[in-house]
Amino acid sequence: MLYEVARDFVKFKVGARTLLAVVTTVGLFGGLTACTIDTGSSSDVSPVAEGEEVSGENPESPESQAPSVSVDDGAVDVDPSDPVTVSSATELKAVEMTNQYGKVVEAEFNDDKTEWTTAEVLGYNREYTIEATDVHGNVTTTSFATPTPSATTGVALGPLAESTVGVGQAITFRFTTAPTDRKAVEESITVETSNDTEGGFYWIDPNELRWRPAEFWEPGTTVSVKADLYGLDMGDGLYGSDDNATNFTIGNRVRGVVDNETKTMKLYRNGELLRTIPVSLGRDGGRWSTPNGTYVIGDSHESLVMDSNTFGYAPEDGGYVTPVKYATQMSYSGIYVHGAPWAERALGSYNQSHGCINMTDADAKWFQENVKRGDPITVKNTTADTLAGWDGLGYWNIDWDTWKEGNAETGSAY
C-alpha cells in the first residue's frame, strides 16, 4: 500500500515559549480518511493566531513596574523644602539619594516598604541622584537640581512666642532683604486664630509686612503664625533662608485716651476706668505738636536717653538729648509716654514737650506697669494731623477698606 505523508507546521504557545509542532497527515490511496493529532487535550497549550505578539509577562502587572519618583528626571529649581518620595507597586529593596558631593540624604521607608521619603530638608544649589530598586529587580534612576539663589533672606516675627499682648497688636514680619514677589510671600504665611478673626496683610514699607484684624482683637483669642519661606522664590533670585513661627494670646482689653482739651490721660481695663493722669503734650501749632489718632504700645524702658539726633534734629536746631525714666514707646517716630519732673507745673495745664506725653515719674511708672505691648492709646483734639499709618505703631490709622485691599503691588504705605 502506498501512503502519502504531508507535514504541516503549526504554532503553539506553551507557557512563555512558542513551539513548532509537526503535524503528519497520512492519506491512504483508496479512500482512507486523514487523521490529525488532537492538541486540545493539553490545558497549558493554546493556539496563537499568526502575527500575534507573545510575551512572557504582563507589562501592567505590579511585578513589571519600576519604582516611581515624585520628581521628574532632569528637573531643575526643585523646591528643597518639599519631601521627595519613591513609590513601588510591590516592595522596594533599596533606595539611595546622594548629592553631587556623595553625601547620602537621610530617609525612611513606610511599614510595608512600598514608599520611601526623605527625612531631611534639601539644600540650595544641589544636584541630587536617586537610585531605587524593587524586589523584582526593576531599577529607576532620577537626577534633579535645586535652585541657586542670588541671595537669601530670613524673617523676624512679632510678637514673641508665648507672649500676651494687647487688643491692638498687629503681627509683624520684618525681612532682612526686601522681597519683590510680595504676593508669593503673603501666600506662604498662615495665620490661625481661635475664633476665626477676620484680618489681612499690608506692607508698611518694602521690608516690613503686617497682618492686622479688621477690628481690635477679642480678649482671650489665641493666635498661631507660620511663615513657610524656605524654598520660596521671593523674586529676582531672592529665596527664603528658613521658616519661622510664633504664637501669642490676646490679654485684657486695656485702652488709653489722651485728650488735649482736658490735658489728661484716662486708662481703662475691660471698660473700667483705672486712673486719670494729668499730662502735657507737644507744643501746639508747630512741628512738635503731638499727632492725633490711634497709637499702639511698643517697647518699655525703665530709663532711656531721648535723643532727637536719631530723627535728624540736632540740639542747636531745637532738638534735645534728655535722660528720662519709665519711657513707654507709642510710635517709631519717637513719641513716648515718660516721666518729666521738669514739667510738673505744665501737667494738666499747657503743652511744652517735643511731642511726647509727659507726666510725673510716679504716674509714668504706674502707667508702664499697667500697660503691655499692643495696647491701643487714642490721642485727640491736638492741633496736629493724624499719626501716619506707615509710622510703625500707627497702623490703625489706615482704614480697614484700604487695608483689606492690600498693597503687594507697591509694597509701601508711604
Short mmCIF file of C-alpha atoms in Angstrom, two decimals:
data_model
loop_
_atom_site.label_atom_id
_atom_site.label_comp_id
_atom_site.label_asym_id
_atom_site.label_seq_id
_atom_site.Cartn_x
_atom_site.Cartn_y
_atom_site.Cartn_z
CA MET A 1 0.00 0.00 0.00
CA LEU A 2 1.13 3.46 -0.68
CA TYR A 3 0.85 6.24 1.86
CA GLU A 4 1.03 9.96 1.25
CA VAL A 5 2.71 11.88 4.05
CA ALA A 6 2.14 15.63 4.40
CA ARG A 7 3.88 17.80 7.01
CA ASP A 8 2.31 21.00 8.26
CA PHE A 9 3.90 23.28 10.80
CA VAL A 10 1.57 24.73 13.44
CA LYS A 11 2.45 27.25 16.16
CA PHE A 12 1.57 26.55 19.78
CA LYS A 13 2.07 28.64 22.87
CA VAL A 14 3.26 26.76 25.92
CA GLY A 15 3.75 28.95 28.95
CA ALA A 16 6.24 31.61 27.91
CA ARG A 17 7.62 29.67 24.88
CA THR A 18 6.38 29.25 21.34
CA LEU A 19 6.80 25.74 19.86
CA LEU A 20 6.65 24.48 16.32
CA ALA A 21 4.68 21.21 16.23
CA VAL A 22 4.99 18.90 13.28
CA VAL A 23 1.65 17.54 12.21
CA THR A 24 1.76 14.47 9.96
CA THR A 25 -1.18 13.64 7.83
CA VAL A 26 -1.37 10.13 6.46
CA GLY A 27 -3.55 9.53 3.48
CA LEU A 28 -4.36 6.12 2.07
CA PHE A 29 -4.98 5.75 -1.59
CA GLY A 30 -8.25 4.03 -1.94
CA GLY A 31 -10.42 6.31 0.24
CA LEU A 32 -8.76 6.20 3.70
CA THR A 33 -9.70 9.35 5.61
CA ALA A 34 -7.00 11.65 7.02
CA CYS A 35 -6.24 11.85 10.78
CA THR A 36 -4.72 14.77 12.85
CA ILE A 37 -3.15 14.96 16.32
CA ASP A 38 -5.64 16.29 18.92
CA THR A 39 -3.79 19.09 20.76
CA GLY A 40 -6.80 20.40 22.64
CA SER A 41 -6.31 17.94 25.48
CA SER A 42 -3.32 19.89 26.92
CA SER A 43 -4.61 22.53 29.37
CA ASP A 44 -1.46 24.72 29.17
CA VAL A 45 -1.18 24.84 25.42
CA SER A 46 -3.27 27.19 23.31
CA PRO A 47 -3.04 28.19 19.69
CA VAL A 48 -1.77 31.66 18.82
CA ALA A 49 -3.02 33.44 15.76
CA GLU A 50 -0.48 34.28 13.15
CA GLY A 51 1.17 37.63 13.78
CA GLU A 52 0.15 37.80 17.49
CA GLU A 53 2.94 39.05 19.78
CA VAL A 54 3.80 36.70 22.57
CA SER A 55 5.18 37.96 25.88
CA GLY A 56 6.26 36.14 28.97
CA GLU A 57 4.99 38.90 31.41
CA ASN A 58 2.07 41.34 31.52
CA PRO A 59 3.57 44.84 31.21
CA GLU A 60 0.84 46.19 33.52
CA SER A 61 1.47 43.72 36.29
CA PRO A 62 2.91 45.11 39.56
CA GLU A 63 5.99 42.92 39.15
CA SER A 64 6.93 44.64 35.92
CA GLN A 65 6.52 48.25 37.04
CA ALA A 66 9.67 50.14 38.02
CA PRO A 67 9.65 52.39 41.12
CA SER A 68 8.28 55.91 40.55
CA VAL A 69 9.81 59.15 41.89
CA SER A 70 7.90 62.30 42.87
CA VAL A 71 10.42 64.47 40.99
CA ASP A 72 10.87 64.32 37.22
CA ASP A 73 14.21 63.19 35.91
CA GLY A 74 16.19 66.25 34.81
CA ALA A 75 14.02 68.72 36.74
CA VAL A 76 15.61 72.00 37.85
CA ASP A 77 14.73 74.58 40.52
CA VAL A 78 13.01 71.89 42.58
CA ASP A 79 11.70 73.27 45.88
CA PRO A 80 14.14 71.98 48.52
CA SER A 81 11.51 72.21 51.24
CA ASP A 82 9.30 69.56 49.63
CA PRO A 83 9.98 65.93 50.66
CA VAL A 84 10.99 63.60 47.83
CA THR A 85 9.21 60.25 47.66
CA VAL A 86 9.81 56.96 45.81
CA SER A 87 6.88 54.57 45.43
CA SER A 88 6.60 50.94 44.34
CA ALA A 89 3.60 48.83 43.34
CA THR A 90 5.20 45.89 45.15
CA GLU A 91 8.10 46.34 47.57
CA LEU A 92 11.24 48.44 47.50
CA LYS A 93 14.52 46.63 48.05
CA ALA A 94 16.92 49.58 48.19
CA VAL A 95 16.79 53.36 47.64
CA GLU A 96 19.69 55.79 47.91
CA MET A 97 19.76 59.52 47.25
CA THR A 98 23.03 61.43 47.12
CA ASN A 99 24.10 64.97 46.30
CA GLN A 100 26.92 65.92 43.96
CA TYR A 101 29.41 65.55 46.79
CA GLY A 102 28.38 61.99 47.58
CA LYS A 103 26.51 62.79 50.79
CA VAL A 104 23.66 60.36 51.36
CA VAL A 105 20.34 62.02 52.18
CA GLU A 106 18.56 60.75 55.27
CA ALA A 107 15.29 58.99 54.51
CA GLU A 108 12.86 56.37 55.77
CA PHE A 109 10.57 53.61 54.46
CA ASN A 110 6.96 53.11 55.39
CA ASP A 111 5.96 49.89 57.16
CA ASP A 112 5.44 47.73 54.07
CA LYS A 113 8.37 49.29 52.17
CA THR A 114 6.19 50.46 49.30
CA GLU A 115 7.22 54.08 49.85
CA TRP A 116 10.49 55.86 50.70
CA THR A 117 10.57 59.52 51.82
CA THR A 118 13.39 61.96 52.52
CA ALA A 119 13.72 62.79 56.21
CA GLU A 120 15.87 65.92 55.97
CA VAL A 121 15.49 69.26 54.24
CA LEU A 122 17.37 69.53 50.96
CA GLY A 123 19.88 72.27 50.25
CA TYR A 124 20.06 75.07 47.73
CA ASN A 125 22.47 74.78 44.80
CA ARG A 126 22.48 70.97 44.91
CA GLU A 127 22.30 68.22 42.34
CA TYR A 128 20.70 65.01 43.60
CA THR A 129 20.58 61.48 42.17
CA ILE A 130 18.19 58.76 43.29
CA GLU A 131 18.64 55.06 42.50
CA ALA A 132 15.71 52.87 43.50
CA THR A 133 15.42 49.08 43.11
CA ASP A 134 12.41 46.92 43.93
CA VAL A 135 12.40 43.25 44.97
CA HIS A 136 11.84 42.15 41.34
CA GLY A 137 14.98 43.88 40.13
CA ASN A 138 13.31 46.84 38.44
CA VAL A 139 15.51 49.92 38.69
CA THR A 140 14.74 53.65 38.42
CA THR A 141 17.40 56.37 38.33
CA THR A 142 16.40 60.03 38.65
CA SER A 143 18.51 63.19 38.81
CA PHE A 144 17.37 66.74 39.58
CA ALA A 145 18.65 70.10 40.84
CA THR A 146 17.51 72.65 43.44
CA PRO A 147 17.64 76.44 42.89
CA THR A 148 20.79 78.53 43.09
CA PRO A 149 19.71 81.76 44.84
CA SER A 150 21.38 85.08 44.15
CA ALA A 151 20.64 85.86 47.83
CA THR A 152 18.60 84.57 50.76
CA THR A 153 16.67 86.35 53.48
CA GLY A 154 15.12 85.42 56.79
CA VAL A 155 12.15 87.00 58.55
CA ALA A 156 11.79 88.21 62.15
CA LEU A 157 8.33 87.71 63.63
CA GLY A 158 6.48 89.61 66.31
CA PRO A 159 5.01 89.27 68.86
CA LEU A 160 7.38 86.87 70.59
CA ALA A 161 6.27 83.28 71.03
CA GLU A 162 4.10 82.55 74.09
CA SER A 163 3.61 86.26 74.81
CA THR A 164 0.43 88.01 75.92
CA VAL A 165 -0.33 91.24 74.06
CA GLY A 166 -2.99 93.92 73.76
CA VAL A 167 -6.08 94.07 71.59
CA GLY A 168 -4.39 96.44 69.13
CA GLN A 169 -1.35 94.26 68.38
CA ALA A 170 -0.52 93.51 64.73
CA ILE A 171 1.64 90.62 63.55
CA THR A 172 4.97 91.88 62.23
CA PHE A 173 7.14 90.28 59.54
CA ARG A 174 10.50 92.02 59.12
CA PHE A 175 12.71 90.90 56.20
CA THR A 176 16.47 91.41 56.12
CA THR A 177 16.26 91.94 52.34
CA ALA A 178 13.13 93.32 50.72
CA PRO A 179 11.28 90.71 48.60
CA THR A 180 9.87 91.79 45.24
CA ASP A 181 7.32 88.98 44.82
CA ARG A 182 5.35 90.18 47.81
CA LYS A 183 2.20 88.28 46.86
CA ALA A 184 4.12 84.99 46.99
CA VAL A 185 5.37 85.95 50.45
CA GLU A 186 1.83 86.65 51.69
CA GLU A 187 0.59 83.33 50.30
CA SER A 188 3.33 81.45 52.17
CA ILE A 189 2.16 82.77 55.55
CA THR A 190 -0.58 81.14 57.63
CA VAL A 191 -2.39 82.95 60.45
CA GLU A 192 -4.73 80.81 62.56
CA THR A 193 -6.92 82.21 65.33
CA SER A 194 -9.12 80.50 67.90
CA ASN A 195 -12.21 82.42 66.80
CA ASP A 196 -11.75 82.92 63.03
CA THR A 197 -10.76 86.56 63.38
CA GLU A 198 -11.00 88.46 60.09
CA GLY A 199 -7.76 90.15 59.09
CA GLY A 200 -5.40 90.95 56.26
CA PHE A 201 -1.89 91.88 55.11
CA TYR A 202 -0.44 95.33 54.45
CA TRP A 203 3.14 96.39 53.69
CA ILE A 204 4.32 99.23 55.91
CA ASP A 205 7.50 99.51 53.84
CA PRO A 206 9.34 97.18 51.41
CA ASN A 207 10.97 95.29 54.32
CA GLU A 208 8.06 95.15 56.76
CA LEU A 209 4.73 93.36 56.36
CA ARG A 210 1.89 93.47 58.86
CA TRP A 211 -1.20 91.33 59.48
CA ARG A 212 -3.95 93.10 61.38
CA PRO A 213 -7.52 92.21 62.34
CA ALA A 214 -10.38 94.24 60.93
CA GLU A 215 -11.23 95.40 64.45
CA PHE A 216 -9.43 95.14 67.77
CA TRP A 217 -8.89 91.55 68.90
CA GLU A 218 -11.24 89.87 71.34
CA PRO A 219 -9.51 89.24 74.68
CA GLY A 220 -8.57 85.60 75.12
CA THR A 221 -8.00 84.97 71.40
CA THR A 222 -5.09 82.63 70.72
CA VAL A 223 -3.08 83.10 67.54
CA SER A 224 -0.51 80.95 65.74
CA VAL A 225 1.60 82.14 62.82
CA LYS A 226 3.68 80.16 60.33
CA ALA A 227 5.93 81.67 57.68
CA ASP A 228 6.94 78.84 55.31
CA LEU A 229 9.64 80.73 53.45
CA TYR A 230 12.41 78.17 52.93
CA GLY A 231 12.48 77.24 49.26
CA LEU A 232 10.25 80.18 48.32
CA ASP A 233 11.24 82.28 45.31
CA MET A 234 10.63 85.84 46.52
CA GLY A 235 11.56 87.38 43.19
CA ASP A 236 14.77 88.40 41.43
CA GLY A 237 16.65 85.34 42.68
CA LEU A 238 15.92 86.03 46.37
CA TYR A 239 14.91 82.92 48.34
CA GLY A 240 13.86 82.30 51.92
CA SER A 241 16.71 81.18 54.16
CA ASP A 242 14.47 79.41 56.69
CA ASP A 243 10.95 79.11 58.05
CA ASN A 244 9.73 80.88 61.18
CA ALA A 245 6.75 80.69 63.51
CA THR A 246 5.26 82.35 66.57
CA ASN A 247 2.17 82.21 68.76
CA PHE A 248 0.57 84.55 71.25
CA THR A 249 -2.55 85.29 73.29
CA ILE A 250 -4.65 88.45 73.49
CA GLY A 251 -4.84 89.73 77.06
CA ASN A 252 -7.20 92.10 78.86
CA ARG A 253 -8.76 94.97 76.93
CA VAL A 254 -6.60 97.90 78.08
CA ARG A 255 -7.10 101.25 76.34
CA GLY A 256 -5.88 104.77 76.96
CA VAL A 257 -7.41 108.08 75.87
CA VAL A 258 -5.32 111.26 75.82
CA ASP A 259 -7.46 114.40 75.44
CA ASN A 260 -5.65 117.63 74.67
CA GLU A 261 -8.68 119.67 75.72
CA THR A 262 -8.51 118.41 79.30
CA LYS A 263 -4.75 117.69 79.28
CA THR A 264 -5.41 114.27 80.78
CA MET A 265 -4.87 110.61 80.01
CA LYS A 266 -7.52 108.11 81.11
CA LEU A 267 -6.58 104.45 81.27
CA TYR A 268 -9.24 101.74 81.13
CA ARG A 269 -9.12 97.98 81.66
CA ASN A 270 -12.07 95.93 80.38
CA GLY A 271 -14.18 99.09 80.41
CA GLU A 272 -13.26 100.13 83.96
CA LEU A 273 -11.51 103.49 84.47
CA LEU A 274 -8.28 102.82 86.36
CA ARG A 275 -6.80 106.31 86.64
CA THR A 276 -6.96 109.83 85.24
CA ILE A 277 -3.47 111.30 84.82
CA PRO A 278 -2.58 114.97 84.22
CA VAL A 279 -0.32 115.28 81.17
CA SER A 280 1.47 117.77 78.95
CA LEU A 281 1.74 117.14 75.21
CA GLY A 282 3.77 118.53 72.31
CA ARG A 283 3.75 122.29 71.85
CA ASP A 284 0.71 123.46 69.94
CA GLY A 285 0.76 124.77 66.41
CA GLY A 286 4.17 123.65 65.17
CA ARG A 287 6.40 120.71 64.32
CA TRP A 288 6.28 119.41 67.89
CA SER A 289 2.51 119.15 68.25
CA THR A 290 1.51 115.56 69.17
CA PRO A 291 -0.37 113.88 66.27
CA ASN A 292 -3.93 112.69 66.78
CA GLY A 293 -5.05 109.15 66.10
CA THR A 294 -4.60 105.64 67.42
CA TYR A 295 -1.20 104.53 68.71
CA VAL A 296 -0.10 101.09 69.91
CA ILE A 297 2.17 100.46 72.88
CA GLY A 298 5.62 99.17 71.86
CA ASP A 299 8.84 98.84 73.87
CA SER A 300 9.21 99.82 77.51
CA HIS A 301 12.35 101.16 79.22
CA GLU A 302 12.89 101.89 82.89
CA SER A 303 15.35 104.56 81.76
CA LEU A 304 16.15 105.96 78.34
CA VAL A 305 18.04 108.84 76.76
CA MET A 306 15.68 110.76 74.47
CA ASP A 307 17.93 111.93 71.62
CA SER A 308 16.40 113.90 68.76
CA ASN A 309 19.60 113.43 66.73
CA THR A 310 18.29 109.96 65.87
CA PHE A 311 15.50 111.69 63.94
CA GLY A 312 17.65 114.36 62.35
CA TYR A 313 17.01 117.15 64.88
CA ALA A 314 20.21 118.46 66.43
CA PRO A 315 20.06 120.28 69.79
CA GLU A 316 21.24 123.50 68.14
CA ASP A 317 18.19 123.28 65.85
CA GLY A 318 15.79 122.99 68.76
CA GLY A 319 16.28 119.28 69.44
CA TYR A 320 17.23 117.59 72.68
CA VAL A 321 19.33 114.94 74.42
CA THR A 322 17.50 114.19 77.67
CA PRO A 323 17.63 111.19 80.03
CA VAL A 324 14.16 110.15 81.24
CA LYS A 325 12.57 107.48 83.44
CA TYR A 326 9.81 105.00 82.61
CA ALA A 327 9.70 105.56 78.86
CA THR A 328 6.95 103.63 77.05
CA GLN A 329 7.02 103.72 73.25
CA MET A 330 3.98 104.85 71.25
CA SER A 331 5.44 105.43 67.77
CA TYR A 332 8.50 104.73 65.63
CA SER A 333 8.93 108.46 65.19
CA GLY A 334 9.93 108.94 68.81
CA ILE A 335 6.73 109.63 70.72
CA TYR A 336 6.84 108.12 74.22
CA VAL A 337 4.98 108.34 77.47
CA HIS A 338 7.63 109.18 80.08
CA GLY A 339 8.36 110.90 83.34
CA ALA A 340 9.14 114.61 83.08
CA PRO A 341 9.83 116.11 86.53
CA TRP A 342 10.89 119.41 84.92
CA ALA A 343 7.36 119.80 83.50
CA GLU A 344 5.27 119.27 86.63
CA ARG A 345 3.81 122.82 86.55
CA ALA A 346 2.62 122.21 82.98
CA LEU A 347 0.92 118.89 83.68
CA GLY A 348 -2.83 119.27 83.19
CA SER A 349 -2.39 122.92 82.19
CA TYR A 350 -0.44 123.52 78.96
CA ASN A 351 1.73 121.79 76.35
CA GLN A 352 5.51 122.20 76.29
CA SER A 353 7.06 118.90 75.09
CA HIS A 354 8.64 117.91 71.78
CA GLY A 355 5.71 115.60 71.08
CA CYS A 356 5.96 113.09 73.91
CA ILE A 357 3.29 112.66 76.58
CA ASN A 358 4.80 113.98 79.81
CA MET A 359 3.65 113.02 83.31
CA THR A 360 5.22 112.66 86.74
CA ASP A 361 7.76 109.89 87.29
CA ALA A 362 5.30 108.19 89.64
CA ASP A 363 2.49 108.24 87.07
CA ALA A 364 4.86 107.16 84.29
CA LYS A 365 5.95 104.20 86.41
CA TRP A 366 2.34 103.25 87.18
CA PHE A 367 1.39 103.59 83.51
CA GLN A 368 4.25 101.32 82.40
CA GLU A 369 3.26 98.69 84.95
CA ASN A 370 -0.37 98.65 83.78
CA VAL A 371 0.00 98.55 80.02
CA LYS A 372 1.50 95.94 77.73
CA ARG A 373 2.71 95.66 74.16
CA GLY A 374 -0.21 96.05 71.79
CA ASP A 375 -2.50 98.13 74.00
CA PRO A 376 -4.08 100.97 71.95
CA ILE A 377 -3.82 104.62 73.01
CA THR A 378 -6.00 107.28 71.37
CA VAL A 379 -4.84 110.90 71.18
CA LYS A 380 -7.46 113.52 70.28
CA ASN A 381 -8.09 117.25 69.98
CA THR A 382 -4.50 118.38 69.31
CA THR A 383 -3.51 120.91 66.66
CA ALA A 384 -1.57 118.31 64.64
CA ASP A 385 -2.67 115.98 61.88
CA THR A 386 -3.25 112.24 62.35
CA LEU A 387 -0.29 109.96 63.02
CA ALA A 388 0.72 108.37 59.69
CA GLY A 389 -0.25 104.73 59.14
CA TRP A 390 3.28 103.97 57.98
CA ASP A 391 4.71 105.15 61.31
CA GLY A 392 5.36 101.69 62.74
CA LEU A 393 2.82 101.83 65.58
CA GLY A 394 0.20 103.93 63.78
CA TYR A 395 -1.22 101.20 61.58
CA TRP A 396 -4.75 101.53 63.00
CA ASN A 397 -4.90 104.90 61.28
CA ILE A 398 -5.18 103.08 57.93
CA ASP A 399 -8.89 102.38 57.44
CA TRP A 400 -9.98 98.77 57.03
CA ASP A 401 -11.25 99.16 53.45
CA THR A 402 -7.80 100.33 52.39
CA TRP A 403 -6.02 97.72 54.49
CA LYS A 404 -8.00 94.72 53.24
CA GLU A 405 -7.34 95.72 49.62
CA GLY A 406 -3.65 95.19 50.34
CA ASN A 407 -0.69 96.84 48.69
CA ALA A 408 1.52 93.96 47.50
CA GLU A 409 1.98 95.71 44.15
CA THR A 410 3.52 98.85 45.64
CA GLY A 411 4.95 97.38 48.85
CA SER A 412 4.74 100.56 50.94
CA ALA A 413 2.22 102.54 52.98
CA TYR A 414 4.03 105.81 52.20
#
